[in-house]
XYZ file of C-alpha atoms in Angstrom:
736
model
C 107.178 58.772 120.604
C 103.560 58.133 119.573
C 102.557 61.550 120.919
C 105.380 63.167 118.973
C 104.340 61.383 115.769
C 100.790 62.631 116.174
C 102.077 66.161 116.676
C 104.084 65.953 113.452
C 100.928 64.935 111.571
C 99.067 67.886 113.075
C 101.923 70.161 112.036
C 101.728 68.899 108.440
C 97.949 69.410 108.407
C 98.206 72.968 109.784
C 100.946 73.774 107.270
C 99.006 72.518 104.242
C 95.624 73.982 105.210
C 97.045 77.364 106.253
C 99.035 77.839 103.071
C 96.099 76.612 101.037
C 93.921 79.319 102.616
C 96.637 81.955 102.183
C 97.005 81.024 98.528
C 93.238 81.101 97.966
C 92.963 84.562 99.522
C 95.891 85.701 97.393
C 93.892 84.673 94.323
C 90.899 86.637 95.644
C 93.123 89.688 96.123
C 94.246 89.327 92.509
C 90.631 89.150 91.301
C 89.255 92.015 93.405
C 92.207 94.429 93.410
C 91.429 98.022 92.347
C 91.338 98.084 88.531
C 93.975 100.031 86.639
C 92.006 102.026 84.048
C 93.006 102.411 80.443
C 92.390 106.127 80.858
C 91.152 108.808 83.229
C 89.215 111.390 81.216
C 86.403 113.922 81.261
C 83.056 113.279 79.584
C 84.316 115.394 76.670
C 87.199 112.978 76.107
C 89.950 115.130 77.611
C 92.446 112.496 78.832
C 94.180 113.288 82.130
C 96.095 110.036 82.643
C 96.496 106.709 80.883
C 96.814 103.243 82.351
C 100.386 103.087 81.081
C 101.151 106.233 83.057
C 99.695 104.726 86.229
C 101.917 101.659 85.873
C 104.922 103.760 84.906
C 104.251 106.016 87.898
C 104.418 103.036 90.254
C 107.844 102.193 88.831
C 108.978 105.825 89.071
C 107.960 106.108 92.731
C 109.702 102.857 93.660
C 112.841 103.885 91.756
C 112.863 107.278 93.517
C 112.889 105.574 96.912
C 109.384 104.159 97.143
C 108.627 103.004 100.670
C 111.786 104.750 101.877
C 110.251 108.065 100.691
C 106.851 108.326 102.324
C 104.260 105.607 101.864
C 101.366 104.431 99.718
C 98.403 102.766 101.464
C 100.289 103.147 104.742
C 103.392 101.048 104.096
C 106.707 102.859 104.061
C 108.617 105.581 105.914
C 107.261 108.326 108.126
C 108.963 111.674 107.385
C 107.421 112.310 103.959
C 103.608 111.978 103.670
C 101.512 109.004 102.831
C 101.025 110.025 99.204
C 97.606 108.342 98.920
C 96.266 110.255 101.933
C 98.020 113.468 100.889
C 96.556 113.421 97.354
C 93.134 112.464 98.704
C 93.030 115.440 101.055
C 94.407 117.932 98.533
C 91.879 116.896 95.901
C 89.002 116.935 98.406
C 89.931 120.441 99.542
C 90.102 121.614 95.919
C 86.647 120.162 95.166
C 85.060 121.647 98.282
C 81.431 120.721 98.909
C 81.360 118.396 95.891
C 84.223 116.227 97.190
C 82.267 113.474 98.907
C 79.761 112.862 96.078
C 82.267 113.068 93.232
C 85.083 111.099 94.857
C 82.937 108.277 96.259
C 81.011 107.662 93.028
C 82.647 104.859 91.055
C 82.700 105.953 87.406
C 84.992 103.170 86.207
C 83.553 101.393 83.181
C 84.918 97.862 82.864
C 84.107 97.581 79.133
C 85.919 100.716 78.051
C 88.429 100.669 80.895
C 87.813 104.365 81.519
C 87.342 106.423 84.673
C 85.200 109.446 83.841
C 85.521 112.607 85.933
C 83.680 115.919 85.843
C 85.267 119.090 84.537
C 85.505 120.420 88.106
C 87.255 117.306 89.324
C 89.592 117.361 86.323
C 90.614 120.873 87.301
C 91.258 119.743 90.893
C 93.313 116.763 89.649
C 95.443 119.007 87.436
C 96.120 121.313 90.383
C 97.260 118.474 92.651
C 99.324 116.947 89.819
C 101.131 120.260 89.350
C 101.969 120.327 93.058
C 103.615 116.897 92.785
C 105.423 117.805 89.563
C 106.905 120.836 91.344
C 107.660 118.899 94.530
C 109.513 116.048 92.811
C 111.188 118.587 90.513
C 113.099 121.685 91.590
C 110.499 124.419 92.122
C 112.100 126.898 94.533
C 108.746 127.646 96.169
C 108.719 124.101 97.633
C 112.305 124.002 98.930
C 111.148 124.213 102.571
C 108.564 121.459 102.066
C 111.168 119.215 100.424
C 113.452 119.767 103.406
C 110.610 118.837 105.768
C 110.008 115.674 103.736
C 113.785 114.853 103.674
C 113.641 114.971 99.861
C 116.357 116.192 97.549
C 115.747 118.563 94.641
C 114.935 116.867 91.315
C 114.070 113.578 92.968
C 112.458 112.672 89.626
C 114.401 114.534 86.869
C 112.220 113.663 83.867
C 109.016 115.716 83.431
C 107.153 112.799 81.819
C 108.070 110.587 84.763
C 106.747 113.232 87.165
C 103.468 113.234 85.239
C 103.347 109.442 85.483
C 104.100 109.658 89.212
C 101.067 111.915 89.651
C 98.972 109.362 87.758
C 99.997 106.624 90.214
C 99.323 108.784 93.268
C 95.914 109.746 91.839
C 95.046 106.097 91.221
C 96.082 105.067 94.761
C 93.855 107.814 96.258
C 91.015 107.033 93.812
C 91.019 103.434 95.055
C 91.006 104.708 98.639
C 87.842 106.823 98.241
C 85.776 105.332 95.413
C 83.086 102.818 96.384
C 83.571 99.244 95.268
C 81.127 98.069 92.592
C 77.825 97.133 94.226
C 78.857 98.561 97.613
C 77.939 101.800 99.346
C 80.416 103.692 101.519
C 83.060 100.982 101.128
C 86.135 101.811 99.073
C 88.644 99.391 97.552
C 90.872 99.996 100.609
C 87.965 99.513 103.039
C 87.743 103.281 103.606
C 91.370 103.675 104.608
C 92.747 106.298 105.224
C 90.540 108.146 107.671
C 89.389 111.229 105.739
C 86.118 112.849 106.900
C 85.932 115.114 103.818
C 85.136 112.127 101.557
C 83.285 109.981 104.106
C 86.204 107.618 104.816
C 85.412 106.313 108.287
C 85.906 103.024 110.108
C 83.656 100.322 108.652
C 81.330 98.105 110.663
C 83.228 95.059 109.382
C 86.511 96.336 110.818
C 84.868 97.151 114.161
C 83.162 93.747 114.413
C 86.289 91.716 113.649
C 88.264 93.807 116.112
C 85.905 92.689 118.888
C 86.186 89.077 117.699
C 89.993 89.271 117.730
C 90.044 90.599 121.319
C 87.707 87.830 122.519
C 89.835 85.198 120.757
C 93.014 86.632 122.268
C 91.619 86.423 125.799
C 90.240 82.926 125.204
C 93.527 81.774 123.664
C 95.614 83.107 126.556
C 93.291 81.447 129.075
C 93.539 78.111 127.237
C 97.321 78.379 126.943
C 97.718 79.143 130.658
C 95.464 76.218 131.564
C 97.411 73.814 129.352
C 100.732 75.170 130.580
C 99.635 74.739 134.195
C 98.594 71.144 133.561
C 101.878 70.394 131.828
C 103.899 71.980 134.612
C 102.676 69.431 137.178
C 103.399 66.429 134.962
C 106.828 67.273 133.536
C 109.953 66.353 135.477
C 112.562 69.106 135.479
C 115.932 68.210 133.992
C 118.940 68.053 136.309
C 121.978 69.599 134.562
C 125.140 67.435 134.543
C 127.968 68.194 136.956
C 130.358 69.148 134.128
C 129.976 71.016 130.850
C 129.106 68.374 128.220
C 130.335 70.666 125.441
C 133.682 71.523 127.016
C 136.532 70.305 124.844
C 134.317 69.471 121.876
C 136.164 69.189 118.571
C 136.159 72.393 116.589
C 136.261 71.151 113.014
C 137.722 73.072 110.092
C 134.308 74.180 108.842
C 133.267 75.248 112.341
C 136.402 77.390 112.623
C 135.526 78.921 109.260
C 132.323 80.376 110.741
C 134.334 82.753 112.942
C 134.556 85.351 110.192
C 130.753 85.418 109.920
C 130.507 86.670 113.501
C 133.116 89.361 112.957
C 131.050 90.515 109.976
C 127.953 90.539 112.213
C 129.701 92.896 114.651
C 130.632 95.265 111.834
C 127.141 95.251 110.351
C 125.595 96.011 113.754
C 127.752 99.131 114.007
C 126.817 100.130 110.447
C 123.119 99.744 111.216
C 123.425 101.822 114.401
C 125.221 104.607 112.515
C 122.677 104.666 109.717
C 119.850 104.639 112.251
C 121.223 107.718 114.000
C 121.524 109.594 110.702
C 118.063 108.525 109.550
C 116.424 109.570 112.826
C 118.129 112.980 112.677
C 116.770 113.616 109.180
C 113.340 113.908 110.874
C 114.611 117.253 112.228
C 117.037 118.403 109.527
C 115.731 116.879 106.318
C 118.929 117.286 104.285
C 121.635 117.869 106.886
C 123.272 116.254 109.906
C 123.929 118.942 112.534
C 124.421 121.486 109.761
C 126.581 119.246 107.540
C 124.896 118.849 104.092
C 125.113 115.076 104.334
C 122.150 114.477 102.028
C 124.341 115.463 99.069
C 126.143 112.129 99.377
C 123.862 110.174 101.732
C 120.213 111.190 101.294
C 117.479 109.974 103.614
C 116.349 107.374 101.085
C 119.787 105.722 101.137
C 120.421 105.950 104.890
C 117.023 104.444 105.709
C 117.415 101.719 103.085
C 120.793 100.720 104.512
C 119.480 100.902 108.085
C 116.560 98.546 107.418
C 118.332 96.222 104.975
C 121.523 95.802 107.024
C 119.395 94.862 110.030
C 118.077 91.897 108.085
C 121.590 91.108 106.802
C 123.339 90.842 110.167
C 120.525 88.959 111.889
C 120.341 86.452 109.035
C 124.148 86.121 108.945
C 124.260 85.285 112.672
C 121.598 82.625 112.234
C 123.143 81.143 109.091
C 126.538 80.940 110.768
C 124.996 79.260 113.823
C 123.519 76.573 111.595
C 126.884 75.942 109.931
C 128.642 75.845 113.307
C 126.207 73.581 115.109
C 125.635 71.004 112.340
C 128.995 69.169 112.709
C 128.717 69.553 116.486
C 125.395 67.704 116.474
C 126.271 64.977 113.999
C 129.954 64.435 114.764
C 130.502 64.479 110.996
C 132.638 66.841 108.907
C 131.753 66.363 105.207
C 134.447 66.616 102.594
C 134.960 70.177 101.258
C 132.633 71.548 103.970
C 135.194 74.197 104.946
C 135.477 75.311 101.319
C 131.699 75.621 101.081
C 131.491 77.653 104.300
C 134.251 80.000 103.124
C 132.756 80.354 99.649
C 129.337 81.184 101.077
C 130.832 83.827 103.377
C 132.626 85.714 100.614
C 129.549 85.398 98.391
C 127.470 87.020 101.145
C 130.039 89.792 101.609
C 129.992 90.431 97.859
C 126.198 90.557 97.931
C 125.971 92.933 100.919
C 128.636 95.310 99.624
C 127.502 95.091 95.998
C 123.781 95.591 96.624
C 124.456 98.483 99.019
C 126.843 100.179 96.592
C 124.609 99.840 93.530
C 121.592 100.987 95.534
C 123.493 104.058 96.725
C 124.880 104.908 93.278
C 121.534 104.292 91.594
C 119.812 106.717 93.969
C 122.481 109.412 93.705
C 122.775 109.177 89.924
C 119.035 108.634 89.342
C 119.689 105.802 86.938
C 116.018 105.152 86.198
C 113.430 102.450 86.780
C 115.157 99.541 85.024
C 118.457 99.972 86.868
C 116.642 100.399 90.181
C 114.602 97.238 89.736
C 117.465 95.023 88.581
C 120.495 96.358 90.450
C 119.659 99.409 92.585
C 116.899 100.037 95.102
C 113.503 98.447 94.389
C 111.958 100.843 96.903
C 110.298 98.128 98.987
C 110.856 98.121 102.742
C 113.057 95.262 104.054
C 113.462 93.829 100.560
C 114.933 96.740 98.674
C 117.906 95.166 96.886
C 117.734 94.840 93.108
C 116.333 91.691 91.529
C 119.742 90.471 90.309
C 121.004 90.563 93.909
C 117.877 88.723 95.054
C 118.625 85.901 92.625
C 122.160 85.661 94.026
C 120.860 85.623 97.608
C 118.399 82.865 96.721
C 121.241 80.758 95.310
C 123.287 81.470 98.441
C 120.477 80.330 100.717
C 120.055 77.106 98.766
C 123.820 76.539 99.105
C 123.474 77.095 102.868
C 120.695 74.485 103.056
C 122.903 72.009 101.156
C 125.862 72.652 103.473
C 123.646 72.287 106.518
C 121.955 69.136 105.215
C 125.142 67.280 104.302
C 126.587 67.952 107.766
C 123.374 66.916 109.554
C 122.654 63.877 107.402
C 124.320 61.256 109.663
C 122.340 62.571 112.648
C 119.124 62.564 110.606
C 119.651 58.917 109.590
C 120.590 57.655 113.037
C 117.653 56.895 115.381
C 117.992 58.973 118.539
C 115.941 61.027 120.964
C 117.181 64.264 119.413
C 116.468 63.290 115.791
C 113.112 65.102 115.869
C 114.790 68.352 116.931
C 117.477 67.969 114.287
C 114.795 67.273 111.679
C 112.992 70.486 112.712
C 116.225 72.441 112.279
C 116.723 71.048 108.785
C 113.087 71.405 107.691
C 112.909 75.021 108.864
C 116.228 75.716 107.133
C 114.805 74.237 103.932
C 111.788 76.544 104.254
C 114.116 79.504 104.798
C 115.899 78.726 101.543
C 112.798 77.831 99.567
C 110.456 80.566 100.753
C 112.900 83.310 99.825
C 111.626 82.582 96.320
C 108.583 84.679 97.278
C 110.810 87.741 96.718
C 111.075 86.752 93.051
C 107.332 86.569 92.380
C 106.588 90.193 91.464
C 107.798 92.046 88.409
C 108.104 95.637 87.269
C 104.475 95.725 86.091
C 102.835 93.692 88.872
C 99.737 95.273 90.413
C 100.687 97.107 93.617
C 98.204 95.081 95.710
C 99.949 91.879 94.634
C 103.410 93.349 95.202
C 102.360 93.967 98.810
C 100.869 90.468 99.105
C 104.097 88.775 98.054
C 106.324 91.215 99.939
C 104.662 90.244 103.197
C 105.208 86.595 102.408
C 108.888 87.467 102.590
C 108.888 89.917 105.501
C 106.370 88.099 107.701
C 106.666 84.424 106.774
C 110.374 84.273 105.931
C 111.729 86.442 108.752
C 109.024 86.165 111.427
C 108.019 82.611 110.549
C 110.587 80.099 109.422
C 113.654 81.873 110.763
C 112.004 81.914 114.196
C 111.156 78.206 114.008
C 114.754 77.491 112.968
C 116.206 79.550 115.810
C 113.802 78.054 118.368
C 114.786 74.523 117.318
C 118.484 75.411 117.499
C 118.047 76.860 120.999
C 116.157 73.720 122.084
C 119.056 71.593 120.819
C 121.555 73.783 122.656
C 119.612 73.460 125.906
C 119.298 69.693 125.552
C 123.046 69.410 124.936
C 123.667 71.505 128.060
C 121.267 69.329 130.020
C 118.854 72.149 130.860
C 115.836 70.339 129.403
C 115.026 66.697 128.637
C 115.384 65.754 124.977
C 112.013 63.987 124.886
C 110.302 67.038 126.391
C 112.071 69.346 123.944
C 110.985 67.145 121.026
C 107.336 67.425 121.980
C 107.550 71.070 122.935
C 109.218 72.274 119.726
C 106.665 70.549 117.467
C 103.730 71.707 119.611
C 105.021 75.297 119.742
C 105.608 75.284 115.989
C 102.013 74.131 115.432
C 100.658 76.923 117.628
C 102.952 79.538 116.117
C 102.298 78.637 112.463
C 98.561 78.178 113.075
C 98.336 81.867 113.885
C 101.404 83.081 112.020
C 100.749 81.899 108.453
C 97.290 83.433 108.086
C 98.258 86.197 110.505
C 100.284 87.548 107.572
C 97.029 89.057 106.317
C 96.882 91.684 109.071
C 99.484 93.620 107.037
C 97.081 93.698 104.080
C 93.839 95.126 105.476
C 94.076 98.385 103.500
C 96.061 97.428 100.384
C 93.159 97.046 97.971
C 92.086 93.659 99.330
C 88.596 92.168 99.855
C 86.961 92.417 103.294
C 87.531 88.692 103.871
C 91.198 89.581 104.418
C 90.160 91.738 107.389
C 88.185 88.872 108.920
C 90.865 86.210 108.535
C 93.747 88.548 109.366
C 92.067 89.808 112.551
C 91.302 86.310 113.831
C 94.671 84.726 113.161
C 96.825 87.712 114.101
C 95.139 87.552 117.531
C 95.960 83.842 117.786
C 99.516 84.647 116.706
C 99.988 86.643 119.916
C 98.799 83.829 122.228
C 102.011 81.735 122.436
C 104.084 84.892 122.928
C 102.467 85.466 126.317
C 104.257 82.450 127.804
C 107.638 82.763 126.128
C 108.834 85.196 128.789
C 107.900 82.751 131.572
C 109.643 79.863 129.809
C 112.766 81.961 129.321
C 112.785 82.883 133.020
C 112.472 79.230 134.031
C 115.376 78.352 131.729
C 117.473 81.110 133.313
C 116.765 79.761 136.781
C 117.801 76.247 135.723
C 120.972 77.629 134.123
C 122.134 78.903 137.522
C 122.060 75.463 139.116
C 125.633 74.538 138.152
C 128.768 76.634 138.396
C 129.982 75.608 134.932
C 126.819 77.081 133.392
C 128.200 80.524 134.255
C 130.192 80.315 131.010
C 126.876 80.470 129.132
C 125.393 83.258 131.261
C 125.243 85.908 128.539
C 123.973 83.710 125.694
C 121.219 82.447 128.015
C 120.415 85.994 129.173
C 120.073 86.992 125.517
C 117.502 84.230 125.126
C 115.734 85.530 128.262
C 115.706 88.991 126.651
C 114.167 87.409 123.553
C 111.372 86.084 125.746
C 110.807 89.519 127.289
C 110.735 91.353 123.947
C 108.577 88.632 122.412
C 106.001 89.267 125.120
C 106.300 93.079 125.153
C 107.468 94.023 121.649
C 105.872 91.382 119.460
C 102.943 90.579 121.754
C 101.827 93.723 123.608
C 102.938 96.367 121.095
C 102.061 94.098 118.184
C 98.508 93.508 119.307
C 98.161 97.219 120.095
C 98.250 97.892 116.351
C 97.071 94.625 114.761
C 93.260 94.728 115.289
C 91.510 96.387 112.315
C 90.004 99.238 114.361
C 93.442 100.119 115.724
C 95.388 99.699 112.507
C 92.813 101.790 110.648
C 94.028 104.854 112.543
C 97.700 104.041 113.275
C 98.966 102.416 110.061
C 101.788 104.540 108.747
C 102.389 106.272 112.096
C 105.134 105.891 114.717
C 103.187 103.189 116.572
C 104.459 100.843 113.853
C 108.216 101.498 114.330
C 107.695 101.278 118.116
C 106.497 97.706 117.581
C 109.008 97.135 114.771
C 112.098 98.144 116.765
C 111.027 96.188 119.854
C 110.219 93.076 117.815
C 112.937 93.154 115.151
C 115.909 93.941 117.362
C 114.459 92.844 120.698
C 113.432 89.418 119.422
C 115.379 88.563 116.281
C 118.391 90.760 117.011
C 118.888 89.510 120.571
C 118.321 85.980 119.318
C 121.088 86.444 116.743
C 123.413 87.924 119.365
C 122.703 85.077 121.782
C 123.436 82.464 119.122
C 126.623 84.327 118.151
C 127.841 84.403 121.780
C 127.156 80.688 122.176
C 129.118 79.816 119.052
C 132.042 82.073 119.976
C 132.124 80.370 123.385
C 132.954 77.121 121.624
C 135.295 78.644 119.034
C 137.688 80.279 121.520
C 139.181 79.077 124.804
C 137.092 80.114 127.793
C 139.770 82.266 129.458
C 140.145 84.435 126.349
C 136.633 85.894 126.463
C 136.383 89.466 127.767
C 133.177 88.688 129.657
C 133.450 91.967 131.549
C 132.401 93.742 128.341
C 129.280 91.636 127.900
C 127.442 92.895 130.965
C 127.399 96.592 129.922
C 126.899 95.547 126.286
C 123.836 93.439 127.122
C 122.238 96.013 129.409
C 123.162 98.896 127.125
C 121.423 97.284 124.154
C 118.296 96.346 126.103
C 117.933 99.489 128.216
C 118.749 101.670 125.191
C 116.108 99.877 123.140
C 113.532 100.302 125.905
C 114.330 104.028 126.186
C 114.109 104.435 122.413
C 110.720 102.716 122.237
C 108.975 103.943 125.389
C 110.406 107.466 125.712
C 110.268 108.440 122.032
C 108.636 106.228 119.417
C 105.590 105.107 121.393
C 104.622 108.586 122.722
C 105.127 109.999 119.210
C 102.903 107.276 117.775
C 100.161 107.840 120.345
C 100.227 111.590 119.678
C 100.019 111.032 115.911
C 97.180 108.540 116.416
C 95.175 111.197 118.275
C 95.658 113.555 115.323
C 94.671 110.854 112.814
C 91.483 110.098 114.768
C 90.462 113.749 115.106
C 91.436 115.129 111.674
C 92.629 112.326 109.408
C 95.812 110.506 108.461
C 96.925 113.288 106.120
C 97.178 115.633 109.110
C 99.010 113.137 111.342
C 101.659 112.847 108.613
C 101.700 116.538 107.662
C 104.677 118.865 108.373
C 102.459 120.702 110.844
C 102.496 117.593 113.059
C 105.744 115.826 112.084
C 107.735 119.046 112.492
C 105.658 120.422 115.336
C 107.191 121.076 118.742
C 105.981 117.827 120.313
C 107.179 115.515 117.530
C 110.569 117.198 117.224
C 110.914 116.977 121.012
C 110.253 113.238 120.686
C 113.056 112.988 118.104
C 115.478 114.705 120.482
C 114.208 112.591 123.385
C 115.304 109.563 121.409
C 118.951 110.660 121.651
C 119.609 109.357 125.226
C 118.272 105.921 124.339
C 120.198 105.917 121.062
C 123.418 106.772 122.916
C 122.933 104.012 125.500
C 122.064 101.562 122.727
C 125.074 102.603 120.643
C 127.426 102.171 123.622
C 126.066 98.650 124.079
C 126.613 97.904 120.381
C 130.171 99.246 120.441
C 131.062 97.207 123.543
C 129.643 94.075 121.905
C 131.764 94.746 118.810
C 134.856 95.310 120.986
C 134.220 91.972 122.711
C 134.054 90.212 119.339
C 137.037 92.056 117.862
C 139.187 91.237 120.899
C 138.809 87.589 119.918
C 139.884 88.450 116.385
C 143.180 89.796 117.684
C 143.986 86.594 119.581
C 146.725 84.333 118.205
C 145.825 81.094 116.486
C 146.525 79.044 119.645
C 143.573 80.827 121.246
C 141.185 78.500 119.439
C 139.513 76.086 121.841
C 141.493 72.885 122.423
C 140.419 69.906 120.385
C 139.834 66.309 121.456
C 139.527 63.246 119.308
C 135.766 62.968 119.249
C 133.120 65.696 119.217
C 130.700 65.938 122.135
C 127.824 64.791 119.932
C 129.660 61.584 119.095
C 130.447 60.902 122.779
C 126.809 61.490 123.690
């Protein structure tokens, strides 16, 4: 107990210091972000753009699809160009021999707020601006290019908005090429993207911190293996009981109410798979699906938004439902009106998912403008695209979930027991899940784009990859202790120690997403170091999962939990391969400099998001359903092909298609520049289109696995009411 108390103090210290450093660096990003000029003009006073246009252009791009329609500074989708790199190259080509000198020289005057450009550069800027006005309008000469970019005609209907959009794209490329004040050959984005025409090459700082991160990774893995080996000789392995300790546990009214959450999860998985297939096909036919003009009612921007957003929805729903199911099981306490709260939260979530998806779709189709998009439609930000009004509702819903979870766990939190530390970790991580979603409410319509990205990664990295993972890990530890697979005292120590290691690297590891978003070079240093340390604990998760699987085969009754446990084993595998191996392949600055915005990122993203968080959600769902329905009513024969279909299909998708495509694009980015790796010449070249078609077999296998999983769940839905697991007087937690 003393050791555990010391670990909790270390956890508090790591938490406070890490967030203090992250907050301090956020303030530095705010201070040193690329300035938004009051005007861009020639020496003669001919104004090309105003600061208001730059800010309006940011809103216009986000309302038109934003990160679902190409990318800026590397973050976004992959069919349309990175607009920063595209503008940069077009302007450099137009300027010719003068490009490097004119585009690297910082002519921003802080007192007047003006960027001054030469007459020749002004002419080049006007030419590129016209190209974008025609592209986002309806110029017939660019119909083929729009199709290659999966863009619809008149993406931005208003001519003034198209002019403002050009102003924003110019500013993002200006920041990418112009030297910082007092620096030589170092732009605001640390010379990203790679563009030889303007002297954008990898900096010495990025190269140095890449070497440091590799050394730290190797040292961290060696230390972790040494500590793990020492622990392995000291720890006594748990001997599972002869009978299932959870068999016959009381299924309370609120626990029964969670069943509908899991049926919704099955439906959302199918929706995500369908939208993923359509989105992937748009890389070949930009506005059609096998000849059907689907983009008229479901453009790429919408299908990709739904695909990414629904993935977060169903994973979060599975985890939220698990918390609501397991809380009364752990405490033996069913609070008054708990069932009402669980039901209310479910229908509120359904309203939010359906409502935000519908308003986002209608807003995109009807081009309702920047205000509608920000408040109700599609904010244009990857993984957090729903309108601000829907975000407020989701925040309220998450706080309600924390309250429901806390009131059910409270008796177990008050009562001294070996498992109280684990239960406390579940509740604390749940509180962080609810509270830290507030980071999605920090930016506004006029927030500087560098700060929008800073806060967005608080949500995507810390909320999803941080606190949700701690919550799920604590829940799994509790499940295994209840099943007798691990000792409670060992689990208590292990969960706090693993959380310390994970958050030590994970909190400041957030910064590796921000190397090239107009941030100071200190972000590269800190992000490189801590993102390397973030990978260290992932190297052993696969081994721990395998050991758990071996222990789970020691009793015949544990066969009932075979597929939930195998899902957790799969989580360990994908944590090591998807989050660890593929993650570190792109995280070091020297690597990310060339591959940000290329298919190396979705290779890592698919393997980590579905392989880790998706399989974790499915495993938790299967465990809960095992307790909600009598054992003989489960169609376990469907779970074997479902499990292997999902995992083999995912592996085929990643290693036969996305990863080779990303490596090929990376070679083009290194040799010619990012603009070329994202150009139609490459994206719609023979190799890349072959990679899209090569994804089909994996997609089919994956889809079959998803359908079989949904059939398994829906078969339970069709069972009569008496199919619910038999109840006894006292829950298992109370008997324990």
